[in-house]
mmCIF file of C-alpha atoms and ligand atoms in Angstrom:
data_model
loop_
_atom_site.group_PDB
_atom_site.id
_atom_site.type_symbol
_atom_site.label_atom_id
_atom_site.label_comp_id
_atom_site.label_asym_id
_atom_site.label_seq_id
_atom_site.Cartn_x
_atom_site.Cartn_y
_atom_site.Cartn_z
ATOM 1 C CA MET D 210 0.465 -0.139 0.339
ATOM 2 C CA LEU D 211 0.914 3.702 -0.747
ATOM 3 C CA ALA D 212 -0.652 6.194 1.108
ATOM 4 C CA GLU D 213 -0.287 10.006 1.363
ATOM 5 C CA ALA D 214 -1.820 11.928 3.714
ATOM 6 C CA ILE D 215 -2.428 15.959 3.999
ATOM 7 C CA SER D 216 -4.861 18.323 6.974
ATOM 8 C CA HIS D 217 -5.225 22.216 7.002
ATOM 9 C CA THR D 218 -6.691 24.680 10.188
ATOM 10 C CA GLY D 219 -8.654 26.030 6.895
ATOM 11 C CA LEU D 220 -8.988 29.508 6.656
ATOM 12 C CA VAL D 221 -12.007 30.313 9.215
ATOM 13 C CA ARG D 222 -11.011 28.034 12.271
ATOM 14 C CA PRO D 223 -8.715 29.230 14.733
ATOM 15 C CA GLY D 224 -6.764 25.753 15.178
ATOM 16 C CA ASN D 225 -6.956 22.554 14.115
ATOM 17 C CA GLU D 226 -8.423 20.048 15.598
ATOM 18 C CA ASP D 227 -8.428 17.358 12.980
ATOM 19 C CA TYR D 228 -5.468 14.250 12.967
ATOM 20 C CA TYR D 229 -4.756 11.763 11.145
ATOM 21 C CA ILE D 230 -2.564 8.367 11.216
ATOM 22 C CA LEU D 231 -0.326 7.164 8.644
ATOM 23 C CA ASP D 232 1.073 4.342 9.211
ATOM 24 C CA LEU D 233 1.979 1.751 6.635
ATOM 25 C CA GLU D 234 3.852 -0.982 8.210
ATOM 26 C CA MET D 235 0.041 -1.351 10.402
ATOM 27 C CA GLY D 236 -1.428 -1.297 7.524
ATOM 28 C CA LEU D 237 -3.588 1.373 8.936
ATOM 29 C CA ILE D 238 -4.676 4.703 7.979
ATOM 30 C CA ALA D 239 -7.390 6.643 9.743
ATOM 31 C CA VAL D 240 -8.584 10.067 10.458
ATOM 32 C CA ALA D 241 -10.613 11.682 13.140
ATOM 33 C CA ASP D 242 -12.124 15.132 13.840
ATOM 34 C CA GLY D 243 -12.503 16.367 17.249
ATOM 35 C CA MET D 244 -14.981 18.780 18.647
ATOM 36 C CA GLY D 245 -15.259 21.053 22.458
ATOM 37 C CA GLY D 246 -13.799 23.962 23.680
ATOM 38 C CA HIS D 247 -10.659 25.102 24.902
ATOM 39 C CA GLN D 248 -8.809 23.132 22.635
ATOM 40 C CA ALA D 249 -10.469 20.711 24.292
ATOM 41 C CA GLY D 250 -11.086 18.429 20.361
ATOM 42 C CA GLU D 251 -7.218 18.292 19.694
ATOM 43 C CA VAL D 252 -6.855 16.406 22.834
ATOM 44 C CA ALA D 253 -10.045 14.405 22.095
ATOM 45 C CA SER D 254 -8.924 13.573 18.080
ATOM 46 C CA HIS D 255 -5.267 13.029 19.379
ATOM 47 C CA LEU D 256 -6.091 10.698 21.858
ATOM 48 C CA ALA D 257 -8.211 9.055 19.809
ATOM 49 C CA LEU D 258 -6.711 7.987 17.230
ATOM 50 C CA ASN D 259 -2.826 7.688 19.771
ATOM 51 C CA THR D 260 -4.677 5.099 21.659
ATOM 52 C CA LEU D 261 -6.205 3.380 18.391
ATOM 53 C CA ARG D 262 -2.279 2.801 16.925
ATOM 54 C CA GLU D 263 -0.638 1.646 20.169
ATOM 55 C CA ARG D 264 -3.102 -0.817 21.615
ATOM 56 C CA LEU D 265 -3.357 -1.878 17.592
ATOM 57 C CA LEU D 266 0.563 -2.327 17.961
ATOM 58 C CA ASP D 267 0.745 -4.651 21.245
ATOM 59 C CA ARG D 268 -2.236 -7.023 19.017
ATOM 60 C CA PRO D 269 -1.080 -9.856 15.974
ATOM 61 C CA ALA D 270 -3.284 -8.592 13.613
ATOM 62 C CA ASP D 271 -4.996 -12.605 12.782
ATOM 63 C CA ASP D 272 -8.523 -11.137 13.522
ATOM 64 C CA PRO D 273 -7.864 -7.541 12.741
ATOM 65 C CA LEU D 274 -11.661 -6.734 12.463
ATOM 66 C CA ALA D 275 -11.750 -8.121 16.092
ATOM 67 C CA GLY D 276 -9.209 -6.452 16.714
ATOM 68 C CA LEU D 277 -10.284 -3.084 15.603
ATOM 69 C CA MET D 278 -13.207 -2.006 17.517
ATOM 70 C CA ALA D 279 -11.101 -3.847 20.096
ATOM 71 C CA ALA D 280 -9.391 -0.569 19.774
ATOM 72 C CA THR D 281 -11.742 0.881 19.051
ATOM 73 C CA ALA D 282 -13.761 0.308 22.363
ATOM 74 C CA VAL D 283 -11.177 1.500 23.887
ATOM 75 C CA ALA D 284 -9.648 5.001 22.512
ATOM 76 C CA ASN D 285 -14.046 6.388 23.616
ATOM 77 C CA GLU D 286 -12.781 4.525 26.502
ATOM 78 C CA THR D 287 -10.284 6.381 27.080
ATOM 79 C CA VAL D 288 -11.258 9.608 25.789
ATOM 80 C CA PHE D 289 -14.228 9.415 28.070
ATOM 81 C CA ARG D 290 -12.038 9.050 31.470
ATOM 82 C CA SER D 291 -9.838 11.486 29.958
ATOM 83 C CA SER D 292 -13.535 14.151 29.705
ATOM 84 C CA LEU D 293 -14.464 12.887 33.286
ATOM 85 C CA SER D 294 -11.383 14.126 34.968
ATOM 86 C CA ASN D 295 -10.620 16.901 33.080
ATOM 87 C CA GLN D 296 -13.277 19.914 33.855
ATOM 88 C CA GLU D 297 -11.335 21.583 30.423
ATOM 89 C CA GLN D 298 -12.043 19.069 28.902
ATOM 90 C CA GLU D 299 -15.858 18.493 29.781
ATOM 91 C CA GLY D 300 -17.997 16.959 26.698
ATOM 92 C CA MET D 301 -15.099 16.391 24.164
ATOM 93 C CA GLY D 302 -15.536 13.627 21.759
ATOM 94 C CA THR D 303 -13.906 13.414 17.592
ATOM 95 C CA THR D 304 -14.878 11.539 13.976
ATOM 96 C CA LEU D 305 -13.177 7.898 14.338
ATOM 97 C CA THR D 306 -12.579 6.553 10.748
ATOM 98 C CA ALA D 307 -10.276 3.813 10.158
ATOM 99 C CA ILE D 308 -9.681 1.095 7.932
ATOM 100 C CA ARG D 309 -6.699 -2.032 8.497
ATOM 101 C CA VAL D 310 -5.182 -3.329 5.163
ATOM 102 C CA VAL D 311 -4.383 -7.058 6.300
ATOM 103 C CA GLY D 312 -3.344 -9.113 2.930
ATOM 104 C CA ASN D 313 -5.742 -8.156 0.312
ATOM 105 C CA LYS D 314 -8.697 -7.456 2.204
ATOM 106 C CA GLY D 315 -9.007 -3.621 4.222
ATOM 107 C CA PHE D 316 -10.867 -3.347 7.603
ATOM 108 C CA LEU D 317 -13.093 -0.579 8.164
ATOM 109 C CA VAL D 318 -14.180 0.830 11.680
ATOM 110 C CA HIS D 319 -16.475 4.435 11.938
ATOM 111 C CA ILE D 320 -17.936 6.618 14.401
ATOM 112 C CA GLY D 321 -19.584 9.694 13.191
ATOM 113 C CA ASP D 322 -19.562 11.871 9.738
ATOM 114 C CA SER D 323 -15.369 11.740 8.763
ATOM 115 C CA ARG D 324 -15.912 9.663 5.546
ATOM 116 C CA ALA D 325 -14.486 6.374 3.624
ATOM 117 C CA TYR D 326 -14.413 6.417 0.442
ATOM 118 C CA LEU D 327 -13.418 3.698 -2.470
ATOM 119 C CA TYR D 328 -12.584 4.539 -6.121
ATOM 120 C CA ARG D 329 -12.166 1.685 -8.267
ATOM 121 C CA GLU D 330 -12.030 1.882 -11.836
ATOM 122 C CA GLY D 331 -12.587 5.524 -12.036
ATOM 123 C CA ARG D 332 -15.732 5.034 -9.581
ATOM 124 C CA LEU D 333 -16.551 6.871 -6.154
ATOM 125 C CA GLN D 334 -18.025 5.548 -3.614
ATOM 126 C CA HIS D 335 -19.221 5.896 -0.133
ATOM 127 C CA LEU D 336 -17.898 2.858 1.790
ATOM 128 C CA THR D 337 -19.657 4.868 5.845
ATOM 129 C CA ASP D 338 -23.135 6.014 6.317
ATOM 130 C CA ASP D 339 -22.422 9.967 8.157
ATOM 131 C CA HIS D 340 -23.667 10.037 12.234
ATOM 132 C CA SER D 341 -25.096 13.240 12.003
ATOM 133 C CA TYR D 342 -29.056 15.050 11.821
ATOM 134 C CA VAL D 343 -28.107 15.383 7.628
ATOM 135 C CA GLY D 344 -26.988 11.873 7.316
ATOM 136 C CA GLU D 345 -29.541 10.374 9.048
ATOM 137 C CA LEU D 346 -32.303 12.109 6.527
ATOM 138 C CA VAL D 347 -29.956 11.733 3.851
ATOM 139 C CA ARG D 348 -30.807 8.024 4.633
ATOM 140 C CA CYS D 349 -34.608 8.457 4.945
ATOM 141 C CA GLY D 350 -34.543 9.953 1.268
ATOM 142 C CA SER D 351 -35.601 14.039 3.009
ATOM 143 C CA LEU D 352 -32.991 15.312 1.842
ATOM 144 C CA THR D 353 -31.024 15.118 -0.863
ATOM 145 C CA LEU D 354 -26.777 14.840 -0.616
ATOM 146 C CA ASP D 355 -26.546 18.391 -1.801
ATOM 147 C CA GLU D 356 -28.861 19.105 0.666
ATOM 148 C CA ALA D 357 -27.272 17.899 3.324
ATOM 149 C CA ARG D 358 -24.351 20.204 2.149
ATOM 150 C CA HIS D 359 -25.681 23.649 2.679
ATOM 151 C CA HIS D 360 -27.988 22.910 5.726
ATOM 152 C CA PRO D 361 -27.745 24.556 8.492
ATOM 153 C CA ARG D 362 -27.960 22.091 11.802
ATOM 154 C CA ARG D 363 -24.680 19.452 9.428
ATOM 155 C CA ASN D 364 -22.617 19.953 12.173
ATOM 156 C CA VAL D 365 -24.877 18.152 14.489
ATOM 157 C CA LEU D 366 -24.269 14.848 15.400
ATOM 158 C CA THR D 367 -25.685 12.543 16.472
ATOM 159 C CA ARG D 368 -22.600 9.165 17.280
ATOM 160 C CA ALA D 369 -18.792 10.471 18.259
ATOM 161 C CA LEU D 370 -16.441 8.649 19.968
ATOM 162 C CA GLY D 371 -16.038 10.126 23.501
ATOM 163 C CA THR D 372 -19.169 11.979 24.873
ATOM 164 C CA GLU D 373 -20.544 8.269 26.350
ATOM 165 C CA LYS D 374 -19.677 5.472 28.606
ATOM 166 C CA SER D 375 -19.429 3.394 25.364
ATOM 167 C CA VAL D 376 -20.055 3.869 22.060
ATOM 168 C CA GLU D 377 -21.949 1.956 18.437
ATOM 169 C CA VAL D 378 -19.175 1.645 16.201
ATOM 170 C CA ASP D 379 -19.722 0.994 12.060
ATOM 171 C CA ASN D 380 -17.766 -1.573 10.619
ATOM 172 C CA LEU D 381 -16.803 -3.544 7.621
ATOM 173 C CA GLU D 382 -14.547 -6.019 5.387
ATOM 174 C CA LEU D 383 -13.327 -6.245 1.691
ATOM 175 C CA GLU D 384 -12.220 -7.380 -0.678
ATOM 176 C CA LEU D 385 -9.637 -5.141 -2.526
ATOM 177 C CA LYS D 386 -8.554 -5.124 -6.441
ATOM 178 C CA PRO D 387 -5.285 -3.967 -7.376
ATOM 179 C CA GLY D 388 -5.146 -0.342 -8.507
ATOM 180 C CA ASP D 389 -8.369 1.028 -5.472
ATOM 181 C CA ARG D 390 -7.740 3.673 -3.401
ATOM 182 C CA LEU D 391 -9.422 4.319 -0.713
ATOM 183 C CA LEU D 392 -9.880 8.274 0.382
ATOM 184 C CA LEU D 393 -10.681 9.397 4.182
ATOM 185 C CA CYS D 394 -11.438 12.869 5.046
ATOM 186 C CA THR D 395 -13.611 14.636 7.483
ATOM 187 C CA ASP D 396 -16.423 17.357 6.535
ATOM 188 C CA GLY D 397 -13.887 19.796 6.045
ATOM 189 C CA LEU D 398 -13.597 18.497 2.415
ATOM 190 C CA TYR D 399 -16.244 16.556 1.424
ATOM 191 C CA GLU D 400 -18.809 20.345 3.164
ATOM 192 C CA VAL D 401 -16.891 22.383 0.183
ATOM 193 C CA ILE D 402 -16.844 19.698 -2.493
ATOM 194 C CA SER D 403 -18.926 17.961 -4.107
ATOM 195 C CA ASP D 404 -18.202 13.149 -4.630
ATOM 196 C CA ALA D 405 -18.113 14.440 -8.120
ATOM 197 C CA GLU D 406 -15.863 16.796 -7.979
ATOM 198 C CA ILE D 407 -13.276 14.732 -5.813
ATOM 199 C CA GLN D 408 -14.119 11.723 -8.698
ATOM 200 C CA THR D 409 -12.643 14.345 -11.312
ATOM 201 C CA ILE D 410 -9.848 14.573 -8.802
ATOM 202 C CA ILE D 411 -8.280 11.723 -8.376
ATOM 203 C CA ALA D 412 -8.852 10.472 -11.772
ATOM 204 C CA CYS D 413 -6.648 12.984 -13.099
ATOM 205 C CA ASN D 414 -4.236 12.979 -10.527
ATOM 206 C CA PRO D 415 -2.830 9.402 -10.538
ATOM 207 C CA GLU D 416 0.457 10.458 -7.748
ATOM 208 C CA LEU D 417 -1.367 10.014 -5.038
ATOM 209 C CA LYS D 418 0.557 13.357 -3.563
ATOM 210 C CA ARG D 419 -0.679 15.398 -6.062
ATOM 211 C CA ALA D 420 -4.111 14.778 -5.622
ATOM 212 C CA THR D 421 -4.290 14.745 -2.101
ATOM 213 C CA GLN D 422 -3.000 19.205 -2.762
ATOM 214 C CA GLU D 423 -5.111 18.831 -5.341
ATOM 215 C CA LEU D 424 -8.386 17.759 -2.717
ATOM 216 C CA LEU D 425 -6.889 20.323 -0.334
ATOM 217 C CA GLU D 426 -6.224 23.365 -2.613
ATOM 218 C CA LEU D 427 -9.110 23.292 -3.697
ATOM 219 C CA ALA D 428 -11.164 23.202 -0.652
ATOM 220 C CA LEU D 429 -9.309 26.407 0.635
ATOM 221 C CA LYS D 430 -9.931 27.906 -2.803
ATOM 222 C CA ARG D 431 -14.376 27.109 -1.341
ATOM 223 C CA GLY D 432 -13.676 29.249 1.516
ATOM 224 C CA GLY D 433 -11.856 26.496 3.593
ATOM 225 C CA PRO D 434 -14.414 26.969 6.560
ATOM 226 C CA ASP D 435 -13.809 24.403 8.659
ATOM 227 C CA ASN D 436 -10.336 22.532 9.272
ATOM 228 C CA ILE D 437 -9.658 19.911 6.174
ATOM 229 C CA THR D 438 -7.885 16.330 6.393
ATOM 230 C CA VAL D 439 -7.390 14.563 2.885
ATOM 231 C CA VAL D 440 -5.850 10.657 3.540
ATOM 232 C CA LEU D 441 -5.515 8.588 0.121
ATOM 233 C CA ALA D 442 -4.183 4.973 -0.207
ATOM 234 C CA LEU D 443 -3.644 2.715 -2.925
ATOM 235 C CA TYR D 444 -3.878 -0.469 -3.023
ATOM 236 C CA GLU D 445 -0.318 -2.134 -5.278
HETATM 237 MN MN1 LIG U 228 -14.158 19.081 10.819
#
């Protein structure tokens, strides 16, 4: 697997509460978008992904999905406990979307409104549902994806990591084909760029680094209202 990642504060927010992990040795890519006052969002996203990675390092990869689920549960507890013992971190939480590639398979865990996409043979498809108020409305057919991008309540999450003692985690196992690209991103990207535009940029930029830069540059050109994080991996 080859991968590139980029994260940017954007043009409006005072700090970057997004975080990512790219660990090619483990075949691990992950993004997190933290939330909470007093920089607690930054604490939450870093704590969640660092805990996830440490936990995975401790375990053999014989059952990668079970390992990821267990590590995600520990990350949840760790963020939650930290928020209870620290007044400035009260109520903090984060999204978490991670894929571990082992052999020819990708194992995904997901909570919140960051996204994972699969780009295969020229087509971009969603691997995750947004755990947000507007995401639910899109799934029941009350809103289109495009309307959701402009909805005033688009930032309201229905599920996050670290805000409660335990959390329900979506998971997926997928078989990879050579040439597949996996894209992880935070909402700062997809709120200002459509799926069709993402697909075109990936198609026109076979070089991963170039593609991540083009995605970031377009999000900034659209005003960069939020932190923007993009991880793009190629399965060879
Ligand atoms: Mn965000």
